[in-house]
Every structure is written in structure tokens, then in C-alpha cells.
Amino acid sequence: MSGAIIENMSTKKLIFFGLFILSFQLLFVLLGAFIAPSPTAAVSYLATKCISRHGVAGSLLAPWGPGQCQQIRSFDQPVAKMLDANDIVFSVHIPVPGTEMSPWFQYMLLVLQVDVSFRVINQIAEGDVVLTVDAGLAYRDVLTSDWTTKFHSMEERPLRCAFALPKTYENEGRFYECDPVPLMELGSVAHKYYLLNLRLPANSTTNVGVGEIKDVLVVAIHQNGGFTKVWLSMKTLSAPGICGATLWYWHRIVLAARQPALLEQAILALGVSTVMLDLPAEWLSLVLERTWMLLFVDVQQGVFYGALFCFWIIFCGEHLMDGGRRNRLAAYWWQVGLVLFGSAVLLFFDLSERGTHLTNPFYSIWASDMGTMAATTFIVVAAISACLYFLSLCGTVICVFRNIGKKMQQLHAMPPARRQRYQGIIFRFKFLMLVTLACAALTIVFFILNQVSEGNLPCGHYTLKVHSAFLTGIFGMWNLYVFSIVFLYAPSHKKGSESAHSLNADVKN
């Protein structure tokens, strides 16, 4: 690999470049803090209790509007006493009257909050309780048109509730404290109106021991349209910059008229993966229904982080290997293998969950004991792979710094030309490590602020939106990090540039 630009860059130019990058980083943070709204919005809907005396599966009952269903307000009404549990449909119209859903919302998550009243003779059973839900989702784009059924599924969810008071007759009528129940994840909000129908069928084997359910609250979570506009604008503006920098980097390598070194190939892969990460494919979901968009975004992020981890281990290793072992991917087979194995495990887990959502958004891998065990296994295996990788990376970094420390003691005894070459290698490595640690530290700081701030912080006459600043800041930081790597470590065409092959061999010897 030819001498990098950073080796020939003056201190003044390097400081100017650093200030340039920091100014853009600050711009990304301020964009999320003061301009972008909060990333998500949550709207609660109290389900309407509709009467369906025939209990026909798949029939649609609307809580309001044309064809409004026959309703009851409470199960304590006299008419409710004559009904069976199978005659009740909990109906939710999304959104509320006078508003519309929008493709800018990107996705929609539905979570159930079940209100269960305590009764001595009808308590929630001890141990694992399963809530069976016959769920149906329909849509329409005109309020006066008929509903079109989109999905229908019979699902089971664990019901975990606790009663803080003594279970006596004096406390009858008080409510259990139940955990939220994830119901659905829809990867595209392509229609204006949605209708959710939930039946809780009851017989000798279904919904046994779930207690006396009084009400069902549905919480709909979606991305804010204003945040989507800011996010897509950032990706649309960042993608050409990273793409141009990557093409320019490859052009510099081609001009060298030689085979690219392994480290150069790793940097190129990092640049290409960042271009993929910045690809604003979400624009398609604004004009077409693309339920696979969440899965595609996960794959984008997985490819980027996989390339980033491989780059780190190769960069460190190339400063440690001797001339006989360096510049060969086989020398890093087990570290790169860990990254690929962990990525494959997480991809398989994602396909098991979000891949199934393409045909059934009500599916959850956590709904059954077997699914929970499989999902936990995937996560644990991926976590073990990540730990082994970082242990290996830390060990490599320690070895490189130890070698650098030894060579630093010998620099004064070396000829000026060789001393300058060593100083270039040492400076280049330490600079990258410093930038990498700064990125990791800022990620942690942003994450902590994101957790403790409850979303917003007062800032004079403005409100600083920490959640948005966290997301836009992290996105900008990693883009600027990759841009810096691609630019600073591109081959230099200045006269006198030396081959890093011989330099790294000297470091080892």
C-alpha cells in the first residue's frame, strides 16, 4: 500500500480538516436537537366493545362511521349479561376521527394493555397464562368505502399480571397490573385508515385462567412524519458525498497501477457499505407499499457494522503482521469468521421475526416457549461472537501499541529517512485509534443522555430534543468517520511516498 495522504499532510492542514469534520458533526446534532421532532409518537385507543352475536370469524365491525357496530359501554350493563365472551369484538379505528395516517409514518407497532379486574372466583391463574387473540386488520383510503381485510390471524401471547393487594373480597373490582402485550408490527403505513378487530375466544381450552377482562387499550406507535423528512433528507444528502469519496478513493488506487492491498480493499468495502447504509430506499415507501422496508433497513445496518468490524481488525493486524503473513485475508480467518458468523445469526433471527411479518404482522417469535428459546439462543450466540471478537481486537491493539512503544525507543538511533517513515506509521495508527475511541465515547454519551433526559431538555427559549439529536448525531458521526478514513488513508501521489509493505515489516522486525 502506498503512503497515505495523512502521512504527507501538514499539521496545519490536518487541524483544519479536523475542525471541518467537527463542524459537520455539530450540524448533525443540532439538526436533530432543534429542527427534527421526536422520532416516534404513541397514540392510545380505548377499544370499543362491539356486539357480534353470531361470532363470525373475519367479520369487520367498526366503532364509528358508516356501518357503526352495536356497542356496549360496560360489561356490567344488563344487555352484557346475556352475551357470551365470543359475542364481543374489541374494535379500534386508527386514527381518531378527523385525522389520517400517512406513508411518512413509515411503520406502525400495536401494543395491547389489558385491564383485568380481580374477582375471587375468577382470578388469573398462577404460572404461565396464555392469552389467545383472534386478530384482524383491515384498511380503506376513503371514509365512505368498504373495509378491505388485509391480515387475519389467531395468535397467542403470554399474559403477565400481578396483584399488589391481598386477594380478598374487599379488594374485588380492583385491577391487576399487567405488562404490555406486543401485538403487531406493520412495516409500511400505506393507507389512510385502519380497522383492528380483536376477539378473545373462550371455551374449555382457550383463554382459560385469564381473569375478568374489562377493557382493552391499544397503543399505536409510529415514526413522526417530520422526523422522517429530516432523516430522509440527511440520507439523501449524505449518500452522494460518501459515494463520491469512495469512487475517488478507488480512482487513487487504480492510478497506482498495482494490485490493491488488503487494507485498501477493507477501506473500499467500508466505503461501499456506508453507501448502502445511506441509500434512501425509504422514499419508495412514500409512493408504494413496501412492507419489507424495516427488514431492508436492518440489513443495511448489519452490512455496515460487519464491514466496520472487519476493517478494524484488519487495520490493527496489518500494523502487527510481518511481511510473510500480512496482506492476506487468511491471516484473519477466525476474527472475520466471528463477524460473519455473528452477522449471519442475527440475520437469521431478523428473518425469523420481521421476515414472517411480510405475510403475518401479528406473528411474534416470543409468543411460544420454543420460539423464545430459539430467539434467546440466537442472541446469546451472537453476543458470544461479539465478545470474542472484541477480546481479539483489544489483544491486537495492545500488541501493536507494545511494538510501537519498543520502536519509539529506537527512533533516535535511526537514520532520518527511516525515522520519518516510522513516525508516519505510528501517527497514522494512533490518529485512527483516537478517532475511533472518540466515536465510541460520543455514542455512549449520547446514549446516556437519551436514557436520562426523557426525550427533551430545556435550552433557553428552545427545547432540545435529545432522542432526535442522538439518532441524527450517531448517523452523522459514523458517516463522517468513514469519510475521514476514506480520505486520509487514500494513497498519496506525492513524490517520496513509501510502501507500507516494507514499513510494516520493519515494525515487526
Short mmCIF file of C-alpha atoms in Angstrom, two decimals:
data_model
loop_
_atom_site.label_atom_id
_atom_site.label_comp_id
_atom_site.label_asym_id
_atom_site.label_seq_id
_atom_site.Cartn_x
_atom_site.Cartn_y
_atom_site.Cartn_z
CA MET A 1 0.00 0.00 0.00
CA SER A 2 1.36 3.41 -0.99
CA GLY A 3 1.96 6.07 1.60
CA ALA A 4 -1.35 7.52 2.78
CA ILE A 5 -2.37 11.15 2.46
CA ILE A 6 -2.24 11.59 6.21
CA GLU A 7 1.50 10.78 6.20
CA ASN A 8 2.19 13.72 3.88
CA MET A 9 -0.40 16.11 5.32
CA SER A 10 0.95 19.01 7.34
CA THR A 11 -0.21 19.57 10.91
CA LYS A 12 -1.97 22.78 9.88
CA LYS A 13 -3.97 21.01 7.17
CA LEU A 14 -4.81 18.14 9.49
CA ILE A 15 -6.14 20.53 12.15
CA PHE A 16 -8.20 22.33 9.51
CA PHE A 17 -9.61 19.02 8.32
CA GLY A 18 -10.47 18.03 11.90
CA LEU A 19 -12.31 21.29 12.50
CA PHE A 20 -14.16 20.78 9.22
CA ILE A 21 -15.35 17.35 10.35
CA LEU A 22 -16.29 18.58 13.84
CA SER A 23 -18.36 21.42 12.39
CA PHE A 24 -20.38 18.96 10.33
CA GLN A 25 -20.76 16.70 13.37
CA LEU A 26 -22.15 19.61 15.35
CA LEU A 27 -24.52 20.38 12.48
CA PHE A 28 -25.92 16.84 12.55
CA VAL A 29 -26.50 17.04 16.30
CA LEU A 30 -28.16 20.45 16.15
CA LEU A 31 -30.34 19.30 13.27
CA GLY A 32 -31.86 16.61 15.47
CA ALA A 33 -31.88 18.70 18.65
CA PHE A 34 -33.67 21.80 17.33
CA ILE A 35 -35.22 21.04 13.93
CA ALA A 36 -36.32 17.40 13.83
CA PRO A 37 -39.32 16.45 16.01
CA SER A 38 -39.25 13.44 18.33
CA PRO A 39 -38.57 10.23 16.38
CA THR A 40 -41.77 8.41 17.36
CA ALA A 41 -45.30 9.13 18.51
CA ALA A 42 -47.60 6.92 20.58
CA VAL A 43 -51.39 7.23 20.48
CA SER A 44 -53.66 5.30 22.85
CA TYR A 45 -57.05 3.97 21.73
CA LEU A 46 -59.62 2.50 24.08
CA ALA A 47 -61.15 -0.37 22.17
CA THR A 48 -64.90 -0.20 21.59
CA LYS A 49 -66.83 -3.27 22.70
CA CYS A 50 -68.90 -4.29 19.69
CA ILE A 51 -71.59 -6.98 19.74
CA SER A 52 -71.27 -9.80 17.24
CA ARG A 53 -73.95 -12.28 18.27
CA HIS A 54 -73.00 -14.84 15.65
CA GLY A 55 -69.29 -14.57 16.32
CA VAL A 56 -68.36 -14.89 12.65
CA ALA A 57 -64.56 -15.04 12.31
CA GLY A 58 -63.22 -12.45 9.89
CA SER A 59 -66.30 -10.15 10.01
CA LEU A 60 -65.45 -6.46 10.35
CA LEU A 61 -67.04 -4.24 13.00
CA ALA A 62 -66.29 -0.51 13.06
CA PRO A 63 -66.61 1.59 16.23
CA TRP A 64 -67.82 4.68 14.37
CA GLY A 65 -68.63 5.94 10.88
CA PRO A 66 -70.75 4.19 8.25
CA GLY A 67 -71.88 0.77 9.43
CA GLN A 68 -71.16 1.52 13.08
CA CYS A 69 -71.45 -1.60 15.23
CA GLN A 70 -73.86 -2.17 18.09
CA GLN A 71 -71.92 -1.33 21.24
CA ILE A 72 -71.90 -1.76 24.97
CA ARG A 73 -70.07 0.60 27.31
CA SER A 74 -69.52 -1.81 30.16
CA PHE A 75 -69.83 -5.49 30.87
CA ASP A 76 -71.96 -4.52 33.87
CA GLN A 77 -74.85 -3.44 31.64
CA PRO A 78 -77.90 -5.73 31.65
CA VAL A 79 -77.55 -6.49 27.93
CA ALA A 80 -73.95 -7.62 28.52
CA LYS A 81 -75.13 -10.24 30.99
CA MET A 82 -76.91 -12.01 28.14
CA LEU A 83 -73.80 -12.14 25.97
CA ASP A 84 -71.11 -14.75 25.72
CA ALA A 85 -67.40 -13.80 25.54
CA ASN A 86 -67.42 -14.99 21.93
CA ASP A 87 -70.05 -12.35 21.10
CA ILE A 88 -67.73 -9.44 21.91
CA VAL A 89 -65.32 -7.84 19.45
CA PHE A 90 -62.90 -5.18 20.63
CA SER A 91 -62.78 -2.72 17.75
CA VAL A 92 -60.29 0.10 17.17
CA HIS A 93 -60.32 2.64 14.35
CA ILE A 94 -56.86 4.06 13.60
CA PRO A 95 -56.52 7.03 13.66
CA VAL A 96 -59.07 9.07 15.62
CA PRO A 97 -61.88 10.87 13.73
CA GLY A 98 -60.74 13.87 11.72
CA THR A 99 -57.18 12.63 11.12
CA GLU A 100 -55.42 10.34 8.65
CA MET A 101 -52.47 8.01 8.66
CA SER A 102 -49.60 8.80 6.29
CA PRO A 103 -46.81 6.91 4.49
CA TRP A 104 -44.43 9.34 6.23
CA PHE A 105 -45.09 7.35 9.43
CA GLN A 106 -43.02 4.50 7.91
CA TYR A 107 -44.20 1.74 10.27
CA MET A 108 -46.84 1.01 12.90
CA LEU A 109 -46.46 -1.01 16.10
CA LEU A 110 -49.51 -2.04 18.12
CA VAL A 111 -49.27 -2.92 21.81
CA LEU A 112 -52.14 -4.15 24.00
CA GLN A 113 -52.78 -3.06 27.56
CA VAL A 114 -55.38 -5.38 29.09
CA ASP A 115 -57.44 -4.22 32.09
CA VAL A 116 -58.21 -7.27 34.20
CA SER A 117 -60.46 -6.90 37.23
CA PHE A 118 -59.84 -9.01 40.31
CA ARG A 119 -62.55 -11.49 41.26
CA VAL A 120 -62.13 -14.11 43.96
CA ILE A 121 -63.98 -16.70 41.89
CA ASN A 122 -62.35 -15.67 38.60
CA GLN A 123 -58.69 -14.95 39.29
CA ILE A 124 -55.81 -15.01 36.86
CA ALA A 125 -54.31 -18.47 37.10
CA GLU A 126 -50.92 -19.00 38.69
CA GLY A 127 -47.95 -19.77 36.43
CA ASP A 128 -47.85 -19.24 32.68
CA VAL A 129 -51.07 -17.73 31.36
CA VAL A 130 -51.67 -17.58 27.61
CA LEU A 131 -53.97 -15.00 26.06
CA THR A 132 -55.41 -16.15 22.73
CA VAL A 133 -56.35 -13.34 20.36
CA ASP A 134 -58.27 -13.65 17.11
CA ALA A 135 -56.92 -10.54 15.37
CA GLY A 136 -57.92 -8.96 12.10
CA LEU A 137 -56.66 -5.85 10.33
CA ALA A 138 -58.45 -4.02 7.52
CA TYR A 139 -57.89 -0.74 5.67
CA ARG A 140 -59.52 1.83 3.44
CA ASP A 141 -58.48 5.15 1.90
CA VAL A 142 -61.95 6.77 1.69
CA LEU A 143 -64.17 7.02 4.76
CA THR A 144 -67.27 6.06 2.80
CA SER A 145 -65.73 3.00 1.12
CA ASP A 146 -65.89 -0.57 2.38
CA TRP A 147 -63.17 -2.06 4.52
CA THR A 148 -60.68 -4.40 2.85
CA THR A 149 -59.31 -7.18 5.03
CA LYS A 150 -55.54 -7.15 4.97
CA PHE A 151 -54.44 -9.68 7.60
CA HIS A 152 -56.17 -12.15 9.88
CA SER A 153 -54.52 -14.44 12.38
CA MET A 154 -55.10 -16.40 15.59
CA GLU A 155 -52.26 -15.52 17.94
CA GLU A 156 -51.16 -16.44 21.45
CA ARG A 157 -49.42 -14.06 23.82
CA PRO A 158 -48.13 -14.56 27.37
CA LEU A 159 -50.21 -12.61 29.90
CA ARG A 160 -48.11 -11.49 32.86
CA CYS A 161 -50.06 -9.74 35.63
CA ALA A 162 -49.52 -9.06 39.32
CA PHE A 163 -51.97 -8.08 42.07
CA ALA A 164 -50.32 -5.96 44.74
CA LEU A 165 -53.14 -6.21 47.29
CA PRO A 166 -54.40 -9.20 49.30
CA LYS A 167 -56.69 -11.39 47.23
CA THR A 168 -59.78 -10.94 49.39
CA TYR A 169 -63.40 -9.99 48.75
CA GLU A 170 -62.67 -6.45 49.99
CA ASN A 171 -60.40 -5.87 47.00
CA GLU A 172 -62.75 -7.16 44.34
CA GLY A 173 -63.09 -4.79 41.43
CA ARG A 174 -59.53 -3.53 41.66
CA PHE A 175 -57.28 -4.08 38.67
CA TYR A 176 -54.25 -6.23 38.13
CA GLU A 177 -51.03 -4.61 36.97
CA CYS A 178 -50.37 -6.27 33.63
CA ASP A 179 -47.38 -5.97 31.33
CA PRO A 180 -47.98 -4.55 27.84
CA VAL A 181 -48.59 -7.23 25.24
CA PRO A 182 -46.91 -6.71 21.80
CA LEU A 183 -49.50 -7.40 19.13
CA MET A 184 -48.39 -6.32 15.66
CA GLU A 185 -45.61 -4.74 13.63
CA LEU A 186 -46.58 -3.32 10.25
CA GLY A 187 -43.63 -2.35 8.06
CA SER A 188 -45.49 0.20 5.95
CA VAL A 189 -48.29 2.70 6.55
CA ALA A 190 -49.61 2.92 3.01
CA HIS A 191 -53.29 3.59 3.75
CA LYS A 192 -55.19 6.39 5.47
CA TYR A 193 -57.43 4.36 7.77
CA TYR A 194 -57.04 1.06 9.57
CA LEU A 195 -59.53 -1.06 11.46
CA LEU A 196 -58.40 -3.51 14.12
CA ASN A 197 -60.79 -6.21 15.38
CA LEU A 198 -59.84 -8.36 18.35
CA ARG A 199 -61.80 -11.34 19.62
CA LEU A 200 -60.90 -13.21 22.77
CA PRO A 201 -62.48 -16.61 22.10
CA ALA A 202 -63.39 -18.61 25.17
CA ASN A 203 -64.00 -22.32 25.57
CA SER A 204 -62.78 -25.18 27.71
CA THR A 205 -59.21 -24.92 26.36
CA THR A 206 -58.86 -21.34 25.12
CA ASN A 207 -58.35 -18.25 27.31
CA VAL A 208 -58.63 -20.27 30.47
CA GLY A 209 -57.41 -18.52 33.63
CA VAL A 210 -57.09 -15.03 32.08
CA GLY A 211 -59.41 -13.47 34.65
CA GLU A 212 -62.20 -10.97 34.04
CA ILE A 213 -61.14 -8.67 31.22
CA LYS A 214 -62.92 -5.31 31.42
CA ASP A 215 -61.24 -3.24 28.72
CA VAL A 216 -58.53 -3.40 26.09
CA LEU A 217 -56.31 -0.40 25.41
CA VAL A 218 -54.37 -0.36 22.13
CA VAL A 219 -51.24 1.81 21.86
CA ALA A 220 -50.23 2.60 18.27
CA ILE A 221 -46.59 3.65 17.82
CA HIS A 222 -45.27 5.10 14.58
CA GLN A 223 -42.45 7.30 13.35
CA ASN A 224 -43.16 11.01 13.26
CA GLY A 225 -43.62 12.32 9.74
CA GLY A 226 -41.48 15.39 10.46
CA PHE A 227 -38.62 13.22 11.69
CA THR A 228 -38.91 11.03 8.59
CA LYS A 229 -38.49 14.10 6.39
CA VAL A 230 -35.34 15.16 8.25
CA TRP A 231 -33.97 11.61 8.26
CA LEU A 232 -34.52 11.05 4.55
CA SER A 233 -33.05 14.46 3.76
CA MET A 234 -29.89 13.55 5.68
CA LYS A 235 -29.55 10.21 3.90
CA THR A 236 -30.24 11.77 0.51
CA LEU A 237 -27.56 14.43 1.02
CA SER A 238 -25.02 12.08 2.64
CA ALA A 239 -25.22 9.27 0.08
CA PRO A 240 -23.71 11.24 -2.87
CA GLY A 241 -20.87 12.55 -0.66
CA ILE A 242 -19.87 9.10 0.60
CA CYS A 243 -20.33 7.59 -2.86
CA GLY A 244 -18.15 10.28 -4.44
CA ALA A 245 -15.46 9.86 -1.77
CA THR A 246 -15.44 6.07 -2.27
CA LEU A 247 -15.16 6.40 -6.05
CA TRP A 248 -12.38 8.96 -5.65
CA TYR A 249 -10.58 6.60 -3.27
CA TRP A 250 -10.78 3.71 -5.75
CA HIS A 251 -9.61 6.00 -8.53
CA ARG A 252 -6.49 6.84 -6.48
CA ILE A 253 -5.78 3.14 -6.09
CA VAL A 254 -6.25 2.49 -9.82
CA LEU A 255 -3.79 5.27 -10.61
CA ALA A 256 -1.17 3.42 -8.58
CA ALA A 257 -1.19 0.73 -11.33
CA ARG A 258 -0.87 -2.22 -8.94
CA GLN A 259 -2.98 -4.76 -7.12
CA PRO A 260 -4.80 -3.15 -4.16
CA ALA A 261 -3.52 -4.21 -0.75
CA LEU A 262 -5.78 -5.98 1.74
CA LEU A 263 -6.15 -2.86 3.87
CA GLU A 264 -7.14 -0.84 0.81
CA GLN A 265 -9.77 -3.45 -0.04
CA ALA A 266 -11.09 -3.29 3.55
CA ILE A 267 -11.40 0.50 3.35
CA LEU A 268 -13.14 0.20 -0.01
CA ALA A 269 -15.60 -2.33 1.47
CA LEU A 270 -16.23 0.05 4.36
CA GLY A 271 -16.99 2.87 1.94
CA VAL A 272 -19.33 0.71 -0.16
CA SER A 273 -21.18 -0.50 2.96
CA THR A 274 -21.66 3.12 4.06
CA VAL A 275 -23.09 3.98 0.65
CA MET A 276 -25.54 1.12 1.16
CA LEU A 277 -26.36 2.41 4.65
CA ASP A 278 -27.09 5.90 3.28
CA LEU A 279 -29.18 4.64 0.37
CA PRO A 280 -32.54 6.42 0.95
CA ALA A 281 -34.72 3.49 -0.09
CA GLU A 282 -37.44 4.76 2.26
CA TRP A 283 -38.51 7.17 -0.48
CA LEU A 284 -40.11 4.16 -2.19
CA SER A 285 -42.41 3.57 0.78
CA LEU A 286 -43.93 7.02 0.24
CA VAL A 287 -45.42 6.07 -3.12
CA LEU A 288 -45.60 2.27 -2.92
CA GLU A 289 -46.46 -0.16 -0.15
CA ARG A 290 -43.16 -1.74 0.90
CA THR A 291 -43.73 -3.92 3.97
CA TRP A 292 -40.14 -5.19 3.75
CA MET A 293 -38.63 -1.77 4.47
CA LEU A 294 -37.86 -2.46 8.16
CA LEU A 295 -36.08 -5.68 7.22
CA PHE A 296 -34.13 -3.88 4.50
CA VAL A 297 -33.00 -1.17 6.94
CA ASP A 298 -31.81 -3.86 9.37
CA VAL A 299 -29.78 -5.48 6.58
CA GLN A 300 -28.27 -2.09 5.66
CA GLN A 301 -27.11 -1.55 9.24
CA GLY A 302 -25.85 -5.13 9.56
CA VAL A 303 -23.70 -4.85 6.42
CA PHE A 304 -22.22 -1.56 7.62
CA TYR A 305 -21.29 -2.75 11.08
CA GLY A 306 -19.92 -6.02 9.69
CA ALA A 307 -17.64 -4.11 7.30
CA LEU A 308 -16.63 -1.73 10.11
CA PHE A 309 -15.64 -4.57 12.47
CA CYS A 310 -13.67 -6.33 9.72
CA PHE A 311 -11.88 -3.08 8.88
CA TRP A 312 -10.83 -2.55 12.50
CA ILE A 313 -9.29 -6.00 12.88
CA ILE A 314 -7.51 -5.81 9.51
CA PHE A 315 -6.16 -2.31 10.15
CA CYS A 316 -4.73 -3.33 13.52
CA GLY A 317 -3.41 -6.62 12.18
CA GLU A 318 -1.67 -5.04 9.21
CA HIS A 319 0.39 -2.99 11.65
CA LEU A 320 1.37 -6.14 13.54
CA MET A 321 1.92 -8.82 10.88
CA ASP A 322 5.31 -9.40 9.33
CA GLY A 323 5.94 -9.36 5.62
CA GLY A 324 5.27 -13.07 5.22
CA ARG A 325 1.81 -13.08 6.80
CA ARG A 326 0.39 -9.63 6.17
CA ASN A 327 -1.76 -8.62 3.22
CA ARG A 328 -3.62 -11.97 3.28
CA LEU A 329 -7.24 -12.32 4.43
CA ALA A 330 -6.47 -15.87 5.57
CA ALA A 331 -4.38 -14.39 8.40
CA TYR A 332 -7.60 -13.04 9.94
CA TRP A 333 -9.82 -16.01 9.18
CA TRP A 334 -11.15 -16.56 12.67
CA GLN A 335 -11.76 -12.87 13.56
CA VAL A 336 -13.50 -12.21 10.25
CA GLY A 337 -15.26 -15.55 10.64
CA LEU A 338 -16.64 -14.44 14.01
CA VAL A 339 -18.01 -11.26 12.45
CA LEU A 340 -19.62 -13.14 9.57
CA PHE A 341 -20.98 -15.86 11.88
CA GLY A 342 -22.47 -13.34 14.32
CA SER A 343 -23.96 -11.34 11.44
CA ALA A 344 -25.47 -14.49 9.92
CA VAL A 345 -27.04 -15.45 13.27
CA LEU A 346 -28.59 -12.00 13.70
CA LEU A 347 -29.78 -12.03 10.08
CA PHE A 348 -31.45 -15.41 10.62
CA PHE A 349 -33.11 -14.08 13.77
CA ASP A 350 -34.31 -10.98 11.90
CA LEU A 351 -35.69 -13.10 9.07
CA SER A 352 -37.49 -15.29 11.59
CA GLU A 353 -39.24 -12.26 13.08
CA ARG A 354 -39.52 -9.48 10.54
CA GLY A 355 -39.33 -11.81 7.57
CA THR A 356 -42.51 -13.52 8.78
CA HIS A 357 -44.14 -10.12 9.27
CA LEU A 358 -44.25 -9.77 5.48
CA THR A 359 -47.13 -12.26 5.44
CA ASN A 360 -48.36 -12.03 9.03
CA PRO A 361 -47.57 -8.85 11.00
CA PHE A 362 -49.22 -10.37 14.11
CA TYR A 363 -46.55 -13.07 14.38
CA SER A 364 -44.08 -12.93 17.27
CA ILE A 365 -41.20 -15.31 17.79
CA TRP A 366 -41.52 -14.62 21.53
CA ALA A 367 -45.09 -15.91 21.73
CA SER A 368 -44.15 -19.56 22.33
CA ASP A 369 -41.65 -21.27 24.61
CA MET A 370 -39.87 -22.83 21.63
CA GLY A 371 -39.71 -19.51 19.80
CA THR A 372 -38.43 -17.74 22.91
CA MET A 373 -35.75 -20.40 23.37
CA ALA A 374 -34.68 -20.12 19.72
CA ALA A 375 -34.60 -16.30 19.83
CA THR A 376 -32.64 -16.31 23.07
CA THR A 377 -30.18 -18.80 21.58
CA PHE A 378 -29.65 -16.57 18.54
CA ILE A 379 -28.98 -13.52 20.70
CA VAL A 380 -26.66 -15.35 23.11
CA VAL A 381 -24.62 -16.89 20.29
CA ALA A 382 -24.30 -13.51 18.56
CA ALA A 383 -23.29 -11.89 21.86
CA ILE A 384 -20.62 -14.54 22.47
CA SER A 385 -19.26 -13.97 18.97
CA ALA A 386 -19.16 -10.21 19.59
CA CYS A 387 -17.33 -10.68 22.91
CA LEU A 388 -14.73 -12.97 21.36
CA TYR A 389 -14.23 -10.50 18.52
CA PHE A 390 -13.67 -7.54 20.83
CA LEU A 391 -11.32 -9.54 23.04
CA SER A 392 -9.31 -10.39 19.93
CA LEU A 393 -9.39 -6.76 18.78
CA CYS A 394 -8.25 -5.50 22.18
CA GLY A 395 -5.44 -8.05 22.22
CA THR A 396 -4.29 -6.98 18.78
CA VAL A 397 -4.37 -3.29 19.71
CA ILE A 398 -2.35 -3.97 22.87
CA CYS A 399 0.26 -5.91 20.88
CA VAL A 400 0.53 -3.14 18.30
CA PHE A 401 0.97 -0.44 20.94
CA ARG A 402 3.57 -2.59 22.70
CA ASN A 403 5.53 -2.90 19.46
CA ILE A 404 5.14 0.81 18.83
CA GLY A 405 6.47 1.55 22.32
CA LYS A 406 9.55 -0.56 21.66
CA LYS A 407 10.22 1.11 18.31
CA MET A 408 9.69 4.58 19.75
CA GLN A 409 12.74 4.00 21.93
CA GLN A 410 14.82 3.22 18.86
CA LEU A 411 13.74 6.16 16.70
CA HIS A 412 16.54 8.49 17.78
CA ALA A 413 19.17 5.99 16.70
CA MET A 414 17.68 5.55 13.22
CA PRO A 415 18.59 7.45 10.06
CA PRO A 416 16.33 10.46 9.42
CA ALA A 417 14.54 8.86 6.44
CA ARG A 418 13.64 5.69 8.31
CA ARG A 419 12.67 7.68 11.42
CA GLN A 420 10.26 9.74 9.35
CA ARG A 421 8.68 6.62 7.89
CA TYR A 422 8.16 5.11 11.35
CA GLN A 423 6.68 8.33 12.65
CA GLY A 424 4.20 8.28 9.75
CA ILE A 425 3.05 4.74 10.61
CA ILE A 426 2.78 5.50 14.33
CA PHE A 427 0.94 8.76 13.78
CA ARG A 428 -1.49 7.18 11.32
CA PHE A 429 -2.35 4.33 13.68
CA LYS A 430 -2.69 6.49 16.79
CA PHE A 431 -4.82 9.01 14.93
CA LEU A 432 -7.28 6.33 13.82
CA MET A 433 -7.44 4.84 17.31
CA LEU A 434 -8.11 8.29 18.77
CA VAL A 435 -10.91 8.99 16.31
CA THR A 436 -12.41 5.54 16.88
CA LEU A 437 -12.37 5.96 20.65
CA ALA A 438 -13.92 9.43 20.27
CA CYS A 439 -16.75 7.96 18.16
CA ALA A 440 -17.36 5.20 20.70
CA ALA A 441 -17.27 7.70 23.60
CA LEU A 442 -19.73 10.06 21.89
CA THR A 443 -22.04 7.12 21.17
CA ILE A 444 -22.07 6.24 24.88
CA VAL A 445 -22.58 9.87 25.95
CA PHE A 446 -25.46 10.33 23.52
CA PHE A 447 -26.98 7.05 24.67
CA ILE A 448 -26.84 8.06 28.36
CA LEU A 449 -28.40 11.46 27.65
CA ASN A 450 -31.04 9.71 25.60
CA GLN A 451 -31.95 7.46 28.54
CA VAL A 452 -31.96 10.00 31.39
CA SER A 453 -33.48 13.01 29.63
CA GLU A 454 -36.94 11.54 28.99
CA GLY A 455 -36.76 12.87 25.46
CA ASN A 456 -36.37 16.63 25.89
CA LEU A 457 -34.19 19.15 27.70
CA PRO A 458 -34.97 22.88 28.14
CA CYS A 459 -32.49 25.16 26.43
CA GLY A 460 -33.47 28.81 26.84
CA HIS A 461 -36.47 29.57 24.64
CA TYR A 462 -36.00 26.27 22.78
CA THR A 463 -36.47 22.61 23.62
CA LEU A 464 -33.56 20.35 22.88
CA LYS A 465 -34.90 17.01 21.62
CA VAL A 466 -32.33 14.53 22.88
CA HIS A 467 -33.81 11.44 21.19
CA SER A 468 -33.65 13.06 17.77
CA ALA A 469 -30.19 14.52 18.45
CA PHE A 470 -28.98 11.05 19.43
CA LEU A 471 -30.13 9.45 16.18
CA THR A 472 -29.03 12.24 13.83
CA GLY A 473 -25.74 12.67 15.73
CA ILE A 474 -24.85 8.97 15.55
CA PHE A 475 -25.79 8.80 11.88
CA GLY A 476 -23.64 11.82 11.06
CA MET A 477 -20.75 10.67 13.24
CA TRP A 478 -20.28 7.30 11.55
CA ASN A 479 -20.65 8.85 8.11
CA LEU A 480 -18.01 11.45 8.93
CA TYR A 481 -15.80 8.74 10.43
CA VAL A 482 -15.90 6.68 7.24
CA PHE A 483 -15.41 9.80 5.10
CA SER A 484 -12.30 10.65 7.14
CA ILE A 485 -10.90 7.14 6.78
CA VAL A 486 -11.50 7.07 3.03
CA PHE A 487 -9.93 10.49 2.52
CA LEU A 488 -6.99 10.37 4.93
CA TYR A 489 -5.88 6.85 4.09
CA ALA A 490 -6.18 7.13 0.33
CA PRO A 491 -2.85 6.54 -1.48
CA SER A 492 -0.77 9.68 -1.73
CA HIS A 493 0.70 10.54 -5.12
CA LYS A 494 3.33 12.84 -3.76
CA LYS A 495 6.90 12.01 -4.61
CA GLY A 496 8.72 10.18 -1.90
CA SER A 497 5.78 8.15 -0.72
CA GLU A 498 6.98 4.87 0.61
CA SER A 499 5.49 1.44 0.53
CA ALA A 500 3.69 0.48 3.71
CA HIS A 501 4.60 -3.13 2.97
CA SER A 502 8.24 -2.56 3.89
CA LEU A 503 7.37 -0.20 6.71
CA ASN A 504 5.12 -2.65 8.49
CA ALA A 505 7.71 -5.38 8.00
CA ASP A 506 10.24 -3.12 9.72
CA VAL A 507 7.85 -2.56 12.60
CA LYS A 508 7.59 -6.30 13.11
CA ASN A 509 11.31 -6.94 12.73
#
